[in-house]
Every structure is written in structure tokens, then in C-alpha cells.
PDB file of C-alpha atoms and ligand atoms in Angstrom:
ATOM      1  CA  MET A   1     -11.244 -13.104  13.278  1.00 70.00           C
ATOM      2  CA  ALA A   2      -7.419 -12.831  11.825  1.00 86.00           C
ATOM      3  CA  ALA A   3      -7.045  -9.777   9.639  1.00 94.00           C
ATOM      4  CA  ARG A   4      -6.698  -9.955   5.973  1.00 97.00           C
ATOM      5  CA  HIS A   5      -3.647  -8.745   4.349  1.00 98.00           C
ATOM      6  CA  PHE A   6      -2.928  -7.325   0.772  1.00 98.00           C
ATOM      7  CA  LEU A   7       0.624  -8.197   0.221  1.00 99.00           C
ATOM      8  CA  THR A   8       0.379  -9.919  -3.290  1.00 98.00           C
ATOM      9  CA  LEU A   9      -2.561 -10.176  -5.609  1.00 98.00           C
ATOM     10  CA  ASN A  10      -2.641 -13.584  -4.480  1.00 98.00           C
ATOM     11  CA  ASP A  11      -3.941 -12.666  -0.954  1.00 98.00           C
ATOM     12  CA  LEU A  12      -7.627 -12.110  -2.467  1.00 98.00           C
ATOM     13  CA  SER A  13      -9.873 -14.396  -4.519  1.00 98.00           C
ATOM     14  CA  SER A  14     -10.216 -13.814  -8.191  1.00 98.00           C
ATOM     15  CA  ASP A  15     -13.674 -12.843  -7.815  1.00 98.00           C
ATOM     16  CA  GLU A  16     -12.769 -10.308  -4.733  1.00 98.00           C
ATOM     17  CA  LEU A  17     -10.363  -8.817  -7.195  1.00 98.00           C
ATOM     18  CA  GLU A  18     -12.890  -8.398  -9.581  1.00 98.00           C
ATOM     19  CA  SER A  19     -15.736  -7.128  -7.436  1.00 98.00           C
ATOM     20  CA  LEU A  20     -12.742  -4.534  -5.909  1.00 98.00           C
ATOM     21  CA  VAL A  21     -12.168  -3.436  -9.275  1.00 98.00           C
ATOM     22  CA  ASP A  22     -16.135  -2.785  -9.900  1.00 98.00           C
ATOM     23  CA  HIS A  23     -16.053  -1.053  -6.724  1.00 98.00           C
ATOM     24  CA  GLY A  24     -13.461   1.121  -7.601  1.00 98.00           C
ATOM     25  CA  THR A  25     -15.158   2.411 -10.425  1.00 98.00           C
ATOM     26  CA  LYS A  26     -18.160   2.969  -8.479  1.00 98.00           C
ATOM     27  CA  LEU A  27     -16.299   5.110  -5.849  1.00 98.00           C
ATOM     28  CA  ARG A  28     -14.778   7.130  -8.853  1.00 98.00           C
ATOM     29  CA  ASN A  29     -18.318   7.548 -10.423  1.00 98.00           C
ATOM     30  CA  ASP A  30     -19.505   8.929  -7.323  1.00 97.00           C
ATOM     31  CA  TRP A  31     -16.419  10.969  -5.792  1.00 97.00           C
ATOM     32  CA  ARG A  32     -16.615  12.599  -9.642  1.00 96.00           C
ATOM     33  CA  GLN A  33     -20.204  13.910  -8.947  1.00 97.00           C
ATOM     34  CA  GLY A  34     -19.242  15.094  -5.285  1.00 97.00           C
ATOM     35  CA  VAL A  35     -20.929  12.076  -3.332  1.00 97.00           C
ATOM     36  CA  VAL A  36     -19.578  12.421   0.316  1.00 97.00           C
ATOM     37  CA  ARG A  37     -18.930   9.139   1.662  1.00 97.00           C
ATOM     38  CA  GLU A  38     -17.783   8.523   5.258  1.00 97.00           C
ATOM     39  CA  THR A  39     -17.178   4.699   5.480  1.00 98.00           C
ATOM     40  CA  LEU A  40     -13.915   5.164   7.368  1.00 98.00           C
ATOM     41  CA  LYS A  41     -15.083   8.131   9.808  1.00 98.00           C
ATOM     42  CA  ASN A  42     -12.387   8.101  12.802  1.00 98.00           C
ATOM     43  CA  ARG A  43     -10.465   5.272  11.150  1.00 98.00           C
ATOM     44  CA  VAL A  44      -6.561   5.475  10.962  1.00 99.00           C
ATOM     45  CA  LEU A  45      -3.906   4.313   8.448  1.00 99.00           C
ATOM     46  CA  ALA A  46      -0.410   4.312   9.498  1.00 98.00           C
ATOM     47  CA  MET A  47       1.775   4.572   6.120  1.00 98.00           C
ATOM     48  CA  ILE A  48       5.476   3.673   6.573  1.00 98.00           C
ATOM     49  CA  PHE A  49       7.621   4.799   3.501  1.00 98.00           C
ATOM     50  CA  GLU A  50      11.110   3.487   3.536  1.00 96.00           C
ATOM     51  CA  LYS A  51      11.253   4.410  -0.143  1.00 97.00           C
ATOM     52  CA  SER A  52      10.139   7.589  -2.057  1.00 97.00           C
ATOM     53  CA  SER A  53       7.066   8.177  -3.443  1.00 98.00           C
ATOM     54  CA  THR A  54       4.419  10.697  -4.948  1.00 98.00           C
ATOM     55  CA  ARG A  55       1.259   9.082  -6.238  1.00 98.00           C
ATOM     56  CA  THR A  56       0.997   5.814  -3.156  1.00 98.00           C
ATOM     57  CA  ARG A  57       1.327   8.781  -0.788  1.00 98.00           C
ATOM     58  CA  VAL A  58      -1.124  10.929  -2.133  1.00 98.00           C
ATOM     59  CA  SER A  59      -3.788   8.679  -3.178  1.00 98.00           C
ATOM     60  CA  PHE A  60      -3.678   6.767   0.209  1.00 99.00           C
ATOM     61  CA  GLU A  61      -3.614  10.139   2.091  1.00 98.00           C
ATOM     62  CA  ALA A  62      -6.271  11.806   0.211  1.00 98.00           C
ATOM     63  CA  GLY A  63      -8.444   8.254   0.371  1.00 98.00           C
ATOM     64  CA  MET A  64      -8.501   8.266   4.007  1.00 98.00           C
ATOM     65  CA  THR A  65      -9.262  11.887   4.407  1.00 98.00           C
ATOM     66  CA  GLN A  66     -12.173  11.540   1.488  1.00 98.00           C
ATOM     67  CA  LEU A  67     -13.607   8.413   3.425  1.00 98.00           C
ATOM     68  CA  GLY A  68     -13.724  10.575   6.789  1.00 98.00           C
ATOM     69  CA  GLY A  69     -10.538   9.091   8.221  1.00 98.00           C
ATOM     70  CA  ALA A  70      -6.908  10.136   8.498  1.00 98.00           C
ATOM     71  CA  ALA A  71      -3.732   8.706   7.678  1.00 98.00           C
ATOM     72  CA  LEU A  72      -0.222   9.191   9.442  1.00 98.00           C
ATOM     73  CA  PHE A  73       3.079   9.521   7.447  1.00 98.00           C
ATOM     74  CA  LEU A  74       5.920   7.661   8.951  1.00 97.00           C
ATOM     75  CA  SER A  75       9.266   7.398   7.872  1.00 94.00           C
ATOM     76  CA  PRO A  76      12.236   6.061   9.143  1.00 90.00           C
ATOM     77  CA  ARG A  77      14.140   8.737   9.229  1.00 90.00           C
ATOM     78  CA  ASP A  78      11.864   9.983  12.098  1.00 90.00           C
ATOM     79  CA  THR A  79      10.808   6.796  13.880  1.00 93.00           C
ATOM     80  CA  GLN A  80      12.398   4.175  15.873  1.00 95.00           C
ATOM     81  CA  LEU A  81      12.406   2.072  12.390  1.00 92.00           C
ATOM     82  CA  GLY A  82      15.000   3.722  11.322  1.00 91.00           C
ATOM     83  CA  ARG A  83      17.133   3.117  14.447  1.00 94.00           C
ATOM     84  CA  GLY A  84      16.823  -0.664  14.283  1.00 94.00           C
ATOM     85  CA  GLU A  85      13.633  -1.456  16.220  1.00 96.00           C
ATOM     86  CA  PRO A  86      12.606  -4.675  15.210  1.00 96.00           C
ATOM     87  CA  ILE A  87       9.953  -4.828  12.731  1.00 96.00           C
ATOM     88  CA  GLU A  88       7.843  -7.359  14.824  1.00 97.00           C
ATOM     89  CA  ASP A  89       8.042  -5.086  18.011  1.00 97.00           C
ATOM     90  CA  SER A  90       7.101  -2.194  15.441  1.00 97.00           C
ATOM     91  CA  ALA A  91       3.977  -4.253  13.960  1.00 98.00           C
ATOM     92  CA  ILE A  92       2.711  -4.866  17.626  1.00 98.00           C
ATOM     93  CA  VAL A  93       3.024  -1.499  18.711  1.00 98.00           C
ATOM     94  CA  ILE A  94       1.577   0.469  15.359  1.00 98.00           C
ATOM     95  CA  SER A  95      -1.176  -1.973  14.755  1.00 98.00           C
ATOM     96  CA  SER A  96      -2.524  -1.329  18.460  1.00 98.00           C
ATOM     97  CA  MET A  97      -3.064   1.802  17.828  1.00 98.00           C
ATOM     98  CA  VAL A  98      -4.441   2.109  14.341  1.00 98.00           C
ATOM     99  CA  ASP A  99      -6.762   0.329  11.896  1.00 98.00           C
ATOM    100  CA  ALA A 100      -4.622  -0.504   8.738  1.00 98.00           C
ATOM    101  CA  VAL A 101      -0.953  -0.123   7.899  1.00 98.00           C
ATOM    102  CA  MET A 102       0.174   0.597   4.554  1.00 98.00           C
ATOM    103  CA  ILE A 103       4.288  -0.445   4.029  1.00 98.00           C
ATOM    104  CA  ARG A 104       6.737   0.838   0.737  1.00 98.00           C
ATOM    105  CA  THR A 105       9.856  -1.023   1.637  1.00 98.00           C
ATOM    106  CA  PHE A 106      12.624  -2.876  -0.072  1.00 98.00           C
ATOM    107  CA  SER A 107      12.874  -6.410   0.862  1.00 98.00           C
ATOM    108  CA  HIS A 108       9.453  -8.063   0.621  1.00 98.00           C
ATOM    109  CA  ASP A 109      10.314 -10.161   3.829  1.00 98.00           C
ATOM    110  CA  THR A 110       9.632  -6.904   5.744  1.00 98.00           C
ATOM    111  CA  VAL A 111       6.001  -6.762   4.627  1.00 98.00           C
ATOM    112  CA  ASP A 112       5.472 -10.225   5.669  1.00 98.00           C
ATOM    113  CA  ALA A 113       7.017 -10.346   9.125  1.00 98.00           C
ATOM    114  CA  PHE A 114       5.194  -7.039   9.680  1.00 98.00           C
ATOM    115  CA  ALA A 115       1.566  -8.966   8.540  1.00 98.00           C
ATOM    116  CA  ALA A 116       2.594 -11.952  10.744  1.00 98.00           C
ATOM    117  CA  ALA A 117       2.910  -9.875  14.134  1.00 98.00           C
ATOM    118  CA  SER A 118       0.015  -7.290  12.904  1.00 98.00           C
ATOM    119  CA  ARG A 119      -3.443  -7.263  14.730  1.00 98.00           C
ATOM    120  CA  VAL A 120      -4.937  -5.181  11.615  1.00 98.00           C
ATOM    121  CA  PRO A 121      -4.503  -5.292   7.739  1.00 98.00           C
ATOM    122  CA  VAL A 122      -1.452  -4.826   6.092  1.00 98.00           C
ATOM    123  CA  ILE A 123      -1.197  -3.604   2.580  1.00 99.00           C
ATOM    124  CA  ASN A 124       1.930  -3.667   0.824  1.00 99.00           C
ATOM    125  CA  ALA A 125       2.633  -0.013  -1.333  1.00 99.00           C
ATOM    126  CA  LEU A 126       6.051  -1.634  -3.209  1.00 99.00           C
ATOM    127  CA  THR A 127       8.466  -4.098  -2.248  1.00 98.00           C
ATOM    128  CA  ASP A 128      11.508  -4.875  -4.411  1.00 98.00           C
ATOM    129  CA  ASP A 129       9.207  -7.942  -5.527  1.00 98.00           C
ATOM    130  CA  PHE A 130       5.665  -6.871  -6.096  1.00 99.00           C
ATOM    131  CA  HIS A 131       3.399  -3.577  -6.357  1.00 99.00           C
ATOM    132  CA  PRO A 132      -0.017  -5.126  -5.937  1.00 99.00           C
ATOM    133  CA  CYS A 133      -1.935  -1.885  -5.465  1.00 99.00           C
ATOM    134  CA  GLN A 134      -0.528  -0.395  -8.990  1.00 99.00           C
ATOM    135  CA  LEU A 135      -2.262  -3.364 -10.198  1.00 99.00           C
ATOM    136  CA  LEU A 136      -5.854  -2.573  -9.115  1.00 99.00           C
ATOM    137  CA  ALA A 137      -5.601   0.735 -10.672  1.00 99.00           C
ATOM    138  CA  ASP A 138      -4.067  -0.935 -13.763  1.00 99.00           C
ATOM    139  CA  MET A 139      -7.097  -3.494 -14.312  1.00 99.00           C
ATOM    140  CA  GLN A 140      -9.687  -0.824 -13.395  1.00 98.00           C
ATOM    141  CA  THR A 141      -8.325   1.492 -15.726  1.00 99.00           C
ATOM    142  CA  TYR A 142      -8.368  -1.330 -18.521  1.00 99.00           C
ATOM    143  CA  ARG A 143     -11.978  -1.967 -17.516  1.00 98.00           C
ATOM    144  CA  GLU A 144     -13.353   1.455 -17.629  1.00 98.00           C
ATOM    145  CA  HIS A 145     -11.843   2.004 -21.580  1.00 98.00           C
ATOM    146  CA  ARG A 146     -12.305  -1.198 -22.982  1.00 98.00           C
ATOM    147  CA  GLY A 147     -14.182  -3.553 -20.708  1.00 98.00           C
ATOM    148  CA  SER A 148     -12.747  -7.182 -19.120  1.00 98.00           C
ATOM    149  CA  ILE A 149      -9.407  -7.988 -19.880  1.00 98.00           C
ATOM    150  CA  ARG A 150     -10.162 -11.917 -19.364  1.00 98.00           C
ATOM    151  CA  GLY A 151      -9.124 -13.752 -22.270  1.00 98.00           C
ATOM    152  CA  GLY A 152      -6.985 -10.783 -23.839  1.00 98.00           C
ATOM    153  CA  THR A 153      -3.075 -10.543 -24.238  1.00 99.00           C
ATOM    154  CA  VAL A 154      -0.930  -8.038 -22.381  1.00 99.00           C
ATOM    155  CA  ALA A 155       2.703  -7.492 -23.305  1.00 99.00           C
ATOM    156  CA  TRP A 156       5.187  -6.145 -20.825  1.00 99.00           C
ATOM    157  CA  VAL A 157       8.502  -4.687 -22.143  1.00 99.00           C
ATOM    158  CA  GLY A 158      11.314  -3.725 -20.242  1.00 98.00           C
ATOM    159  CA  ASP A 159      12.492  -5.072 -16.662  1.00 98.00           C
ATOM    160  CA  GLY A 160      11.616  -8.186 -14.962  1.00 98.00           C
ATOM    161  CA  ASN A 161      11.020  -5.817 -11.671  1.00 98.00           C
ATOM    162  CA  ASN A 162       8.190  -5.332  -9.030  1.00 98.00           C
ATOM    163  CA  MET A 163       5.579  -4.180 -11.520  1.00 99.00           C
ATOM    164  CA  CYS A 164       6.288  -7.291 -14.106  1.00 99.00           C
ATOM    165  CA  GLN A 165       5.827  -9.630 -11.095  1.00 99.00           C
ATOM    166  CA  SER A 166       2.639  -8.360 -10.010  1.00 99.00           C
ATOM    167  CA  TYR A 167       1.386  -8.574 -13.748  1.00 99.00           C
ATOM    168  CA  ILE A 168       2.580 -12.181 -13.387  1.00 99.00           C
ATOM    169  CA  ASN A 169       0.152 -12.923 -10.489  1.00 98.00           C
ATOM    170  CA  ALA A 170      -2.518 -10.879 -12.454  1.00 99.00           C
ATOM    171  CA  ALA A 171      -2.422 -12.779 -15.467  1.00 99.00           C
ATOM    172  CA  THR A 172      -3.738 -15.853 -13.159  1.00 98.00           C
ATOM    173  CA  GLN A 173      -6.037 -13.772 -11.063  1.00 98.00           C
ATOM    174  CA  PHE A 174      -7.686 -11.799 -14.046  1.00 98.00           C
ATOM    175  CA  GLY A 175      -7.218 -14.550 -16.639  1.00 98.00           C
ATOM    176  CA  PHE A 176      -4.986 -12.667 -19.345  1.00 98.00           C
ATOM    177  CA  ASN A 177      -2.104 -14.198 -21.280  1.00 98.00           C
ATOM    178  CA  LEU A 178       1.061 -12.245 -20.755  1.00 99.00           C
ATOM    179  CA  ARG A 179       4.114 -11.756 -22.847  1.00 99.00           C
ATOM    180  CA  VAL A 180       7.174 -10.426 -21.255  1.00 99.00           C
ATOM    181  CA  ALA A 181      10.138  -8.876 -23.107  1.00 99.00           C
ATOM    182  CA  CYS A 182      13.050  -8.451 -21.355  1.00 98.00           C
ATOM    183  CA  PRO A 183      16.736  -8.581 -21.687  1.00 98.00           C
ATOM    184  CA  GLU A 184      18.788 -11.566 -21.084  1.00 98.00           C
ATOM    185  CA  GLY A 185      19.494 -11.656 -17.214  1.00 98.00           C
ATOM    186  CA  TYR A 186      16.587  -9.377 -16.707  1.00 98.00           C
ATOM    187  CA  GLU A 187      13.722 -11.771 -16.260  1.00 98.00           C
ATOM    188  CA  PRO A 188      11.334 -12.459 -13.686  1.00 98.00           C
ATOM    189  CA  ASP A 189      11.702 -14.830 -10.445  1.00 98.00           C
ATOM    190  CA  SER A 190      11.944 -18.327 -12.132  1.00 98.00           C
ATOM    191  CA  GLU A 191       9.898 -20.083  -9.597  1.00 98.00           C
ATOM    192  CA  LEU A 192       7.075 -17.554 -10.205  1.00 98.00           C
ATOM    193  CA  LEU A 193       7.436 -18.050 -13.716  1.00 98.00           C
ATOM    194  CA  LYS A 194       6.893 -21.846 -13.048  1.00 98.00           C
ATOM    195  CA  THR A 195       3.616 -20.886 -10.933  1.00 98.00           C
ATOM    196  CA  HIS A 196       1.914 -19.105 -13.644  1.00 98.00           C
ATOM    197  CA  GLN A 197       3.333 -20.908 -16.903  1.00 98.00           C
ATOM    198  CA  ASP A 198       0.286 -21.232 -18.191  1.00 98.00           C
ATOM    199  CA  ARG A 199      -0.560 -18.057 -18.614  1.00 98.00           C
ATOM    200  CA  VAL A 200       3.347 -16.216 -18.979  1.00 98.00           C
ATOM    201  CA  SER A 201       5.545 -16.684 -21.516  1.00 98.00           C
ATOM    202  CA  VAL A 202       8.997 -14.833 -21.750  1.00 98.00           C
ATOM    203  CA  VAL A 203      11.012 -13.463 -25.210  1.00 98.00           C
ATOM    204  CA  HIS A 204      13.669 -11.016 -25.673  1.00 98.00           C
ATOM    205  CA  ASP A 205      12.128  -9.116 -29.008  1.00 98.00           C
ATOM    206  CA  PRO A 206       9.674  -6.400 -27.851  1.00 98.00           C
ATOM    207  CA  ALA A 207       7.940  -6.746 -31.203  1.00 98.00           C
ATOM    208  CA  GLU A 208       7.245 -10.310 -30.383  1.00 98.00           C
ATOM    209  CA  ALA A 209       5.519  -9.610 -27.022  1.00 98.00           C
ATOM    210  CA  ALA A 210       3.743  -6.589 -28.721  1.00 98.00           C
ATOM    211  CA  ARG A 211       2.059  -8.425 -32.037  1.00 98.00           C
ATOM    212  CA  GLY A 212      -1.658  -8.075 -31.806  1.00 98.00           C
ATOM    213  CA  ALA A 213      -1.786  -7.701 -27.797  1.00 99.00           C
ATOM    214  CA  ASP A 214      -4.376  -5.357 -26.189  1.00 99.00           C
ATOM    215  CA  LEU A 215      -2.328  -3.863 -23.593  1.00 99.00           C
ATOM    216  CA  LEU A 216       1.364  -2.485 -23.749  1.00 99.00           C
ATOM    217  CA  VAL A 217       2.866  -1.986 -20.129  1.00 99.00           C
ATOM    218  CA  THR A 218       6.413  -0.614 -19.324  1.00 99.00           C
ATOM    219  CA  ASP A 219       8.152   0.502 -16.328  1.00 98.00           C
ATOM    220  CA  VAL A 220      11.278   2.499 -15.644  1.00 98.00           C
ATOM    221  CA  TRP A 221      14.628   0.232 -16.159  1.00 98.00           C
ATOM    222  CA  ALA A 222      16.353   1.031 -13.060  1.00 98.00           C
ATOM    223  CA  SER A 223      14.106   0.684  -9.811  1.00 98.00           C
ATOM    224  CA  MET A 224      14.538   2.256  -6.368  1.00 98.00           C
ATOM    225  CA  GLY A 225      17.417   0.922  -4.934  1.00 98.00           C
ATOM    226  CA  GLN A 226      19.081   0.511  -8.441  1.00 98.00           C
ATOM    227  CA  GLU A 227      20.305   4.157  -8.648  1.00 97.00           C
ATOM    228  CA  ASP A 228      24.122   2.297  -9.163  1.00 98.00           C
ATOM    229  CA  GLU A 229      23.001   0.358 -11.776  1.00 98.00           C
ATOM    230  CA  GLN A 230      21.264   3.152 -13.797  1.00 97.00           C
ATOM    231  CA  LYS A 231      24.237   3.550 -16.709  1.00 97.00           C
ATOM    232  CA  ALA A 232      24.888  -0.249 -17.362  1.00 98.00           C
ATOM    233  CA  ARG A 233      21.149  -0.580 -17.495  1.00 98.00           C
ATOM    234  CA  GLN A 234      20.626   2.445 -19.877  1.00 98.00           C
ATOM    235  CA  ARG A 235      22.885   0.324 -22.345  1.00 98.00           C
ATOM    236  CA  VAL A 236      21.143  -3.058 -21.512  1.00 98.00           C
ATOM    237  CA  PHE A 237      17.765  -1.887 -22.274  1.00 98.00           C
ATOM    238  CA  GLN A 238      18.278   0.529 -24.967  1.00 98.00           C
ATOM    239  CA  ASN A 239      15.896  -1.602 -27.202  1.00 98.00           C
ATOM    240  CA  TYR A 240      13.310  -2.355 -24.680  1.00 98.00           C
ATOM    241  CA  GLN A 241      11.198   1.178 -25.518  1.00 98.00           C
ATOM    242  CA  ILE A 242       7.498   1.381 -25.923  1.00 99.00           C
ATOM    243  CA  ASN A 243       7.033   3.761 -29.038  1.00 98.00           C
ATOM    244  CA  PRO A 244       4.287   4.520 -31.345  1.00 98.00           C
ATOM    245  CA  SER A 245       5.895   2.176 -33.795  1.00 98.00           C
ATOM    246  CA  LEU A 246       5.566  -0.777 -31.089  1.00 98.00           C
ATOM    247  CA  MET A 247       2.181   0.349 -30.432  1.00 98.00           C
ATOM    248  CA  LYS A 248       1.203   0.031 -34.328  1.00 98.00           C
ATOM    249  CA  LEU A 249       2.462  -3.596 -34.003  1.00 98.00           C
ATOM    250  CA  ALA A 250      -0.437  -4.120 -31.030  1.00 98.00           C
ATOM    251  CA  ASP A 251      -4.119  -4.573 -31.710  1.00 98.00           C
ATOM    252  CA  LYS A 252      -5.467  -1.428 -33.087  1.00 98.00           C
ATOM    253  CA  ASP A 253      -7.437  -0.870 -29.828  1.00 98.00           C
ATOM    254  CA  ALA A 254      -4.435  -1.209 -27.518  1.00 98.00           C
ATOM    255  CA  LEU A 255      -3.878   0.765 -24.692  1.00 99.00           C
ATOM    256  CA  PHE A 256      -0.346   2.092 -23.127  1.00 99.00           C
ATOM    257  CA  MET A 257      -0.173   2.035 -19.575  1.00 99.00           C
ATOM    258  CA  HIS A 258       2.961   3.007 -17.183  1.00 98.00           C
ATOM    259  CA  CYS A 259       2.816   3.242 -13.627  1.00 98.00           C
ATOM    260  CA  LEU A 260       5.144   6.567 -13.277  1.00 98.00           C
ATOM    261  CA  PRO A 261       7.325   8.183 -12.819  1.00 98.00           C
ATOM    262  CA  ALA A 262       8.453   7.711 -16.257  1.00 98.00           C
ATOM    263  CA  HIS A 263      11.652   8.498 -18.163  1.00 98.00           C
ATOM    264  CA  ARG A 264      10.723  10.316 -21.709  1.00 98.00           C
ATOM    265  CA  GLY A 265      13.688   8.774 -24.271  1.00 98.00           C
ATOM    266  CA  GLU A 266      14.398   5.568 -21.910  1.00 98.00           C
ATOM    267  CA  GLU A 267      11.505   3.102 -21.676  1.00 98.00           C
ATOM    268  CA  ILE A 268       8.991   5.194 -23.294  1.00 98.00           C
ATOM    269  CA  SER A 269       9.711   7.745 -26.413  1.00 98.00           C
ATOM    270  CA  ALA A 270       9.145  11.558 -25.622  1.00 98.00           C
ATOM    271  CA  ASP A 271       5.494  11.105 -27.295  1.00 98.00           C
ATOM    272  CA  MET A 272       4.033   8.410 -25.911  1.00 98.00           C
ATOM    273  CA  MET A 273       2.749   9.909 -22.531  1.00 98.00           C
ATOM    274  CA  GLU A 274       0.325  12.004 -25.169  1.00 98.00           C
ATOM    275  CA  HIS A 275      -0.140   9.027 -27.554  1.00 98.00           C
ATOM    276  CA  PRO A 276      -4.123   8.856 -28.599  1.00 98.00           C
ATOM    277  CA  ARG A 277      -4.186   5.346 -26.673  1.00 98.00           C
ATOM    278  CA  SER A 278      -1.983   6.300 -23.506  1.00 99.00           C
ATOM    279  CA  VAL A 279      -4.142   6.114 -20.447  1.00 99.00           C
ATOM    280  CA  VAL A 280      -1.448   7.019 -17.892  1.00 98.00           C
ATOM    281  CA  TRP A 281      -3.140   9.636 -16.197  1.00 98.00           C
ATOM    282  CA  ASP A 282      -6.385   7.942 -15.822  1.00 98.00           C
ATOM    283  CA  GLU A 283      -4.339   5.075 -14.353  1.00 99.00           C
ATOM    284  CA  ALA A 284      -2.614   7.396 -11.810  1.00 98.00           C
ATOM    285  CA  GLU A 285      -5.819   8.713 -10.654  1.00 98.00           C
ATOM    286  CA  ASN A 286      -7.288   5.477 -10.347  1.00 98.00           C
ATOM    287  CA  ARG A 287      -4.808   4.615  -7.657  1.00 99.00           C
ATOM    288  CA  LEU A 288      -6.874   6.814  -5.448  1.00 98.00           C
ATOM    289  CA  HIS A 289     -10.153   4.952  -6.160  1.00 98.00           C
ATOM    290  CA  ALA A 290      -8.974   1.633  -6.104  1.00 98.00           C
ATOM    291  CA  GLN A 291      -7.185   2.108  -2.973  1.00 98.00           C
ATOM    292  CA  LYS A 292     -10.373   3.791  -1.089  1.00 98.00           C
ATOM    293  CA  ALA A 293     -12.066   0.219  -2.301  1.00 98.00           C
ATOM    294  CA  LEU A 294      -9.262  -1.796  -0.945  1.00 98.00           C
ATOM    295  CA  LEU A 295      -9.475  -0.125   2.238  1.00 98.00           C
ATOM    296  CA  GLU A 296     -12.868  -0.527   2.835  1.00 98.00           C
ATOM    297  CA  PHE A 297     -12.764  -4.319   1.893  1.00 98.00           C
ATOM    298  CA  LEU A 298     -10.018  -4.852   4.378  1.00 98.00           C
ATOM    299  CA  ILE A 299     -11.361  -2.299   7.080  1.00 98.00           C
ATOM    300  CA  LEU A 300     -14.742  -2.981   6.703  1.00 97.00           C
ATOM    301  CA  ASN A 301     -14.884  -5.982   4.936  1.00 92.00           C
ATOM    302  CA  ARG A 302     -17.423  -4.483   2.518  1.00 86.00           C
ATOM    303  CA  LEU A 303     -17.849  -4.148  -1.365  1.00 85.00           C
ATOM    304  CA  ASP A 304     -20.865  -2.182  -2.053  1.00 82.00           C
TER     305      ASP A 304
HETATM  306  N1   CP B   1       3.237   4.409  -9.300  1.00 97.50           N
HETATM  307  C1   CP B   1       3.689   4.631  -8.245  1.00 97.50           C
HETATM  308  O1   CP B   1       3.726   3.798  -7.137  1.00 97.50           O
HETATM  309  O2   CP B   1       4.233   6.127  -7.978  1.00 97.50           O
HETATM  310  P1   CP B   1       5.262   6.376  -6.608  1.00 97.50           P
HETATM  311  O3   CP B   1       6.414   5.670  -6.651  1.00 97.50           O
HETATM  312  O4   CP B   1       5.078   7.829  -6.822  1.00 97.50           O
HETATM  313  O5   CP B   1       4.019   6.252  -5.451  1.00 97.50           O
HETATM  314  N1  NVA B   2       9.750  -0.419 -10.696  1.00 97.50           N
HETATM  315  C1  NVA B   2       9.382   1.034  -9.979  1.00 97.50           C
HETATM  316  C2  NVA B   2       7.974   1.405  -9.616  1.00 97.50           C
HETATM  317  C3  NVA B   2       7.988   2.476  -9.334  1.00 97.50           C
HETATM  318  C4  NVA B   2       6.551   2.955  -8.877  1.00 97.50           C
HETATM  319  C5  NVA B   2      10.631   0.942  -8.656  1.00 97.50           C
HETATM  320  O1  NVA B   2      10.587  -0.045  -7.644  1.00 97.50           O
HETATM  321  O2  NVA B   2      11.085   1.921  -8.104  1.00 97.50           O
END
């Protein structure tokens, strides 16, 4: 049987995603009660990081260890990937020795190429275009605090980046309406928008996006790889901030999320992380539980 991959949210059906999110909550509850679970005993995850990470690295590595397996941290600085060994050759070799591979890289084509040559499941741990693992944690977090998001409204405020584009896929898969508020010229990919036009609209005024929404989400103004644009983006994005005044326009029970790391004083005001309806710390912790569910699903094909 060909390996299942998780390169975008579209690699799983809507039902599978919902079950995965449920399973993540079960794993969280069990873990908090000290239940020992060794479903991935002797299994190995290779983790290729071509960009920095705190949450993704710690959650995958801790998750594999907690499930009885192990994780290998591979950076291009110390592997032949950094010296130009073709991605397909690396995929054939690495996937002949491990049970799953996780990749964080720049071009989305790199994860596509790796997956095409891999014998084992490949997980996209962030590319310039998508960050699907973060959406599993975000959807799990929303459900744990407020129940299903199906039929609700999410406001994205800021750059039409990899996180925004994963929210676009999530809108269709999890059945919510998404309003993206971004500066002109920083919209998400137009083809992606066209595919999801039933669920997604783009505006340029954060207040218009936030009004009545059930969830407000943002991310950094300059993503990894855009360091040279940081100054210019600070000017363009200065009105695209989530703060308590914007939260007041949303539904009274609306939650606030941010994938982190956050820049206080830029995309969020200094007090937003501690706002009464901020769930950013649960969201970060849920990376661990959601990805343990994902690893079990991809490696063992189990969701219980
Ligand atoms: N949110 C997220 O992916 O964080 P890291 O860059 O720290 O992994
Ligand atoms: N959009 C950000 C997300 C970091 C988790 C980036 O790509 O740097």
C-alpha cells in the first residue's frame, strides 16, 4: 500500500481530519493523567529542518519519545542535503531507514519531490506556502474551548502567508467561513482563493473581517526567509494588528490565536497574549497532542 502523506490539509478527508482532532484531544487528556502509551515503540521519525523552529521540533521529538519511538534531528548544515545531494536521492535513502519523515523547508516543491520518492509517510512541517500541522492544533484548540467551528466565522488579520493559506484549506475542510484582511499586494495565492471562493473572502479592513467573528487569528508580518523585507513590511502592515479594540468587534465569545512566535507591538498589541480570550498557550501545547495523533494515523493507520 502506498504511504499516505500530510503535505497539505487536502491530503486527508474532512472526516479523517475531524477524527484526528478528536483523537488529539483524547491523547491530551490521557497524557495529562499520566497514561503511558507506547504505540510507536521502536519507530523512528526523521526530522529535516531547513528553517528554525521551537514548537515544531520540540513537539515532534517529544511526541515520538512519549509514544515509545525516537526522532532524528537533521539539519542541512550536518547532512549531505546541505551539500547538494538531490532531494529524491535523499528521500530514497532516508525513507529506507525510518518510519516517517517530517520536513520544514522553503519551497513547497521540495516536500512534494521528497514525498514522491519516499516509501514512508512525509509530513509538511512548514513550507513557504502551507503549515498544515499548525491547523490541526488550532482546530483542536478551538473545539476544546468552544465546540465545533463548523458554520462559524474566522477572521485572519495580516499577511496572506503559509498560515493564512492553510486556514483557507481548513475553511473548506472544517466547514467555516474565512475573512482574510490583508494589505493590497499581500493577498494569498489567487488560484487557491478561487478554489475556495465559497468559503473565503478577502477584504482590506481588519474591522470588516473581525466584526462578529468567532475566532481572530494572525501571524508575523515577515515570515522566515523574508528578513530583508522586515522594515518595509512594518510600514505596510502597521494597521493590521489584533488588539483588545479589534477583539471587541468580534463575537463576545470569540477566541484569539497565534501560531507563535509573536511580535508584541507589531501584529499583536503588548497585552494580547494575556487577553482573557487568548488561547495561544493551549494552541502551542496542542501541537504535541495533534501531531501524536497524526503520527499514529500515518504510521499505524489508527485513530483510536
Ligand atoms: N508555530 C510554529 O511552527 O513554531 P516554530 O517555528 O517554533 O516551530
Ligand atoms: N509564517 C511564519 C510561521 C512561523 C511558525 C513563518 O513562516 O515564518
